């Protein structure tokens, strides 16, 4: 096992995201918040000395994160909410910051682009 020189952020949908998702025309999934938060997006971040620095970094990339979360459900941007401000991002998502990342696999990490991120 190896320490990785990164931090991580876990992006977890909140009630307003679920309400939007369940209100999209043609959506018949009727998802619960518990199911949405069971398997969340994890983002590698640079290492930070303080959690506040990581939150500031999230503030810098929130637009890409917001778009990525919306696009993971619907690629048609016409279905997306009009207000995708920083304030709305924080109302729609919890972000957990974790400073210790350990790689338990001896293989190299394969990188591939994640949309526009």
PDB file of C-alpha atoms in Angstrom:
ATOM      1  CA  UNK A   1       0.000   0.000   0.000  1.00  0.00           C
ATOM      2  CA  UNK A   2       1.134   3.503  -0.825  1.00  0.00           C
ATOM      3  CA  UNK A   3       0.193   6.981   0.307  1.00  0.00           C
ATOM      4  CA  UNK A   4      -0.968   9.112  -2.610  1.00  0.00           C
ATOM      5  CA  UNK A   5      -0.061  12.791  -2.738  1.00  0.00           C
ATOM      6  CA  UNK A   6      -3.688  13.871  -3.102  1.00  0.00           C
ATOM      7  CA  UNK A   7      -6.731  14.663  -1.024  1.00  0.00           C
ATOM      8  CA  UNK A   8     -10.220  13.588  -2.008  1.00  0.00           C
ATOM      9  CA  UNK A   9     -13.630  15.199  -2.101  1.00  0.00           C
ATOM     10  CA  UNK A  10     -16.806  13.116  -2.000  1.00  0.00           C
ATOM     11  CA  UNK A  11     -19.672  14.971  -3.700  1.00  0.00           C
ATOM     12  CA  UNK A  12     -23.013  13.930  -2.190  1.00  0.00           C
ATOM     13  CA  UNK A  13     -26.376  15.098  -3.541  1.00  0.00           C
ATOM     14  CA  UNK A  14     -28.750  16.842  -1.158  1.00  0.00           C
ATOM     15  CA  UNK A  15     -32.536  17.227  -1.152  1.00  0.00           C
ATOM     16  CA  UNK A  16     -32.730  19.998  -3.834  1.00  0.00           C
ATOM     17  CA  UNK A  17     -30.773  17.853  -6.316  1.00  0.00           C
ATOM     18  CA  UNK A  18     -33.100  14.927  -5.693  1.00  0.00           C
ATOM     19  CA  UNK A  19     -36.151  17.195  -6.094  1.00  0.00           C
ATOM     20  CA  UNK A  20     -34.833  18.454  -9.454  1.00  0.00           C
ATOM     21  CA  UNK A  21     -34.008  14.943 -10.615  1.00  0.00           C
ATOM     22  CA  UNK A  22     -37.434  13.590  -9.682  1.00  0.00           C
ATOM     23  CA  UNK A  23     -39.147  16.570 -11.389  1.00  0.00           C
ATOM     24  CA  UNK A  24     -37.424  16.167 -14.779  1.00  0.00           C
ATOM     25  CA  UNK A  25     -40.128  15.473 -17.393  1.00  0.00           C
ATOM     26  CA  UNK A  26     -40.239  11.809 -18.331  1.00  0.00           C
ATOM     27  CA  UNK A  27     -38.296  10.679 -15.275  1.00  0.00           C
ATOM     28  CA  UNK A  28     -40.009   7.640 -13.801  1.00  0.00           C
ATOM     29  CA  UNK A  29     -37.199   6.602 -11.433  1.00  0.00           C
ATOM     30  CA  UNK A  30     -38.532   8.235  -8.210  1.00  0.00           C
ATOM     31  CA  UNK A  31     -35.130   8.147  -6.519  1.00  0.00           C
ATOM     32  CA  UNK A  32     -34.606   8.526  -2.801  1.00  0.00           C
ATOM     33  CA  UNK A  33     -31.922  10.673  -1.237  1.00  0.00           C
ATOM     34  CA  UNK A  34     -30.496   7.589   0.437  1.00  0.00           C
ATOM     35  CA  UNK A  35     -30.038   5.856  -2.930  1.00  0.00           C
ATOM     36  CA  UNK A  36     -28.443   8.955  -4.480  1.00  0.00           C
ATOM     37  CA  UNK A  37     -25.962   9.279  -1.616  1.00  0.00           C
ATOM     38  CA  UNK A  38     -25.041   5.574  -1.589  1.00  0.00           C
ATOM     39  CA  UNK A  39     -22.623   5.741  -4.545  1.00  0.00           C
ATOM     40  CA  UNK A  40     -21.192   9.235  -4.979  1.00  0.00           C
ATOM     41  CA  UNK A  41     -18.604  10.959  -7.101  1.00  0.00           C
ATOM     42  CA  UNK A  42     -15.112  11.080  -5.611  1.00  0.00           C
ATOM     43  CA  UNK A  43     -12.691  13.716  -6.891  1.00  0.00           C
ATOM     44  CA  UNK A  44      -8.933  13.683  -6.367  1.00  0.00           C
ATOM     45  CA  UNK A  45      -7.681  17.073  -5.199  1.00  0.00           C
ATOM     46  CA  UNK A  46      -4.239  18.481  -4.576  1.00  0.00           C
ATOM     47  CA  UNK A  47      -2.916  17.966  -1.055  1.00  0.00           C
ATOM     48  CA  UNK A  48      -3.966  20.727   1.317  1.00  0.00           C
ATOM     49  CA  UNK A  49      -2.687  21.636   4.765  1.00  0.00           C
ATOM     50  CA  UNK A  50      -6.123  22.820   5.915  1.00  0.00           C
ATOM     51  CA  UNK A  51      -9.641  21.639   4.956  1.00  0.00           C
ATOM     52  CA  UNK A  52     -10.596  25.249   4.200  1.00  0.00           C
ATOM     53  CA  UNK A  53      -8.048  25.252   1.359  1.00  0.00           C
ATOM     54  CA  UNK A  54      -9.767  22.235  -0.176  1.00  0.00           C
ATOM     55  CA  UNK A  55     -13.155  23.952   0.104  1.00  0.00           C
ATOM     56  CA  UNK A  56     -11.706  27.005  -1.674  1.00  0.00           C
ATOM     57  CA  UNK A  57     -10.441  24.710  -4.412  1.00  0.00           C
ATOM     58  CA  UNK A  58     -13.934  23.202  -4.757  1.00  0.00           C
ATOM     59  CA  UNK A  59     -15.275  26.762  -5.068  1.00  0.00           C
ATOM     60  CA  UNK A  60     -12.868  27.272  -8.005  1.00  0.00           C
ATOM     61  CA  UNK A  61     -13.998  24.141  -9.874  1.00  0.00           C
ATOM     62  CA  UNK A  62     -17.654  24.021  -8.807  1.00  0.00           C
ATOM     63  CA  UNK A  63     -18.981  24.811 -12.300  1.00  0.00           C
ATOM     64  CA  UNK A  64     -17.300  21.742 -13.772  1.00  0.00           C
ATOM     65  CA  UNK A  65     -18.424  19.594 -10.832  1.00  0.00           C
ATOM     66  CA  UNK A  66     -22.008  20.866 -11.089  1.00  0.00           C
ATOM     67  CA  UNK A  67     -22.125  20.181 -14.842  1.00  0.00           C
ATOM     68  CA  UNK A  68     -20.581  16.756 -14.381  1.00  0.00           C
ATOM     69  CA  UNK A  69     -23.160  15.789 -11.746  1.00  0.00           C
ATOM     70  CA  UNK A  70     -26.062  17.003 -13.903  1.00  0.00           C
ATOM     71  CA  UNK A  71     -24.676  15.360 -17.058  1.00  0.00           C
ATOM     72  CA  UNK A  72     -24.286  12.058 -15.242  1.00  0.00           C
ATOM     73  CA  UNK A  73     -28.107  11.940 -15.241  1.00  0.00           C
ATOM     74  CA  UNK A  74     -29.119  13.996 -18.286  1.00  0.00           C
ATOM     75  CA  UNK A  75     -26.849  15.144 -21.102  1.00  0.00           C
ATOM     76  CA  UNK A  76     -29.551  17.463 -22.491  1.00  0.00           C
ATOM     77  CA  UNK A  77     -28.652  20.818 -20.934  1.00  0.00           C
ATOM     78  CA  UNK A  78     -32.177  22.090 -21.617  1.00  0.00           C
ATOM     79  CA  UNK A  79     -33.284  19.877 -18.705  1.00  0.00           C
ATOM     80  CA  UNK A  80     -30.709  21.346 -16.330  1.00  0.00           C
ATOM     81  CA  UNK A  81     -31.655  23.999 -13.782  1.00  0.00           C
ATOM     82  CA  UNK A  82     -30.998  27.554 -14.937  1.00  0.00           C
ATOM     83  CA  UNK A  83     -29.413  28.607 -11.635  1.00  0.00           C
ATOM     84  CA  UNK A  84     -26.063  26.849 -11.398  1.00  0.00           C
ATOM     85  CA  UNK A  85     -24.386  29.397  -9.160  1.00  0.00           C
ATOM     86  CA  UNK A  86     -21.855  28.638  -6.439  1.00  0.00           C
ATOM     87  CA  UNK A  87     -24.580  29.229  -3.845  1.00  0.00           C
ATOM     88  CA  UNK A  88     -26.846  26.703  -5.574  1.00  0.00           C
ATOM     89  CA  UNK A  89     -24.005  24.183  -5.810  1.00  0.00           C
ATOM     90  CA  UNK A  90     -23.531  24.259  -2.037  1.00  0.00           C
ATOM     91  CA  UNK A  91     -27.315  24.058  -1.511  1.00  0.00           C
ATOM     92  CA  UNK A  92     -27.521  20.998  -3.767  1.00  0.00           C
ATOM     93  CA  UNK A  93     -24.393  19.092  -2.649  1.00  0.00           C
ATOM     94  CA  UNK A  94     -22.487  18.174   0.477  1.00  0.00           C
ATOM     95  CA  UNK A  95     -18.755  17.844  -0.099  1.00  0.00           C
ATOM     96  CA  UNK A  96     -16.709  15.731   2.280  1.00  0.00           C
ATOM     97  CA  UNK A  97     -12.973  16.422   2.247  1.00  0.00           C
ATOM     98  CA  UNK A  98     -10.550  13.649   3.201  1.00  0.00           C
ATOM     99  CA  UNK A  99      -6.821  14.239   3.454  1.00  0.00           C
ATOM    100  CA  UNK A 100      -5.470  10.683   3.481  1.00  0.00           C
ATOM    101  CA  UNK A 101      -5.502   8.689   0.256  1.00  0.00           C
ATOM    102  CA  UNK A 102      -3.939   5.242   0.133  1.00  0.00           C
ATOM    103  CA  UNK A 103      -3.552   3.169  -3.009  1.00  0.00           C
ATOM    104  CA  UNK A 104      -3.921  -0.521  -2.214  1.00  0.00           C
ATOM    105  CA  UNK A 105      -3.263  -1.644  -5.798  1.00  0.00           C
ATOM    106  CA  UNK A 106       0.243  -2.180  -7.156  1.00  0.00           C
ATOM    107  CA  UNK A 107      -0.790  -1.446 -10.762  1.00  0.00           C
ATOM    108  CA  UNK A 108      -0.345   1.967 -12.364  1.00  0.00           C
ATOM    109  CA  UNK A 109      -3.333   4.294 -12.333  1.00  0.00           C
ATOM    110  CA  UNK A 110      -4.861   4.748 -15.774  1.00  0.00           C
ATOM    111  CA  UNK A 111      -6.021   8.281 -16.591  1.00  0.00           C
ATOM    112  CA  UNK A 112      -8.785   9.218 -19.009  1.00  0.00           C
ATOM    113  CA  UNK A 113     -10.566  12.550 -19.502  1.00  0.00           C
ATOM    114  CA  UNK A 114     -13.705  13.183 -17.421  1.00  0.00           C
ATOM    115  CA  UNK A 115     -15.781  15.303 -19.786  1.00  0.00           C
ATOM    116  CA  UNK A 116     -14.950  18.988 -19.498  1.00  0.00           C
ATOM    117  CA  UNK A 117     -13.396  18.716 -16.048  1.00  0.00           C
TER     118      UNK A 117
END
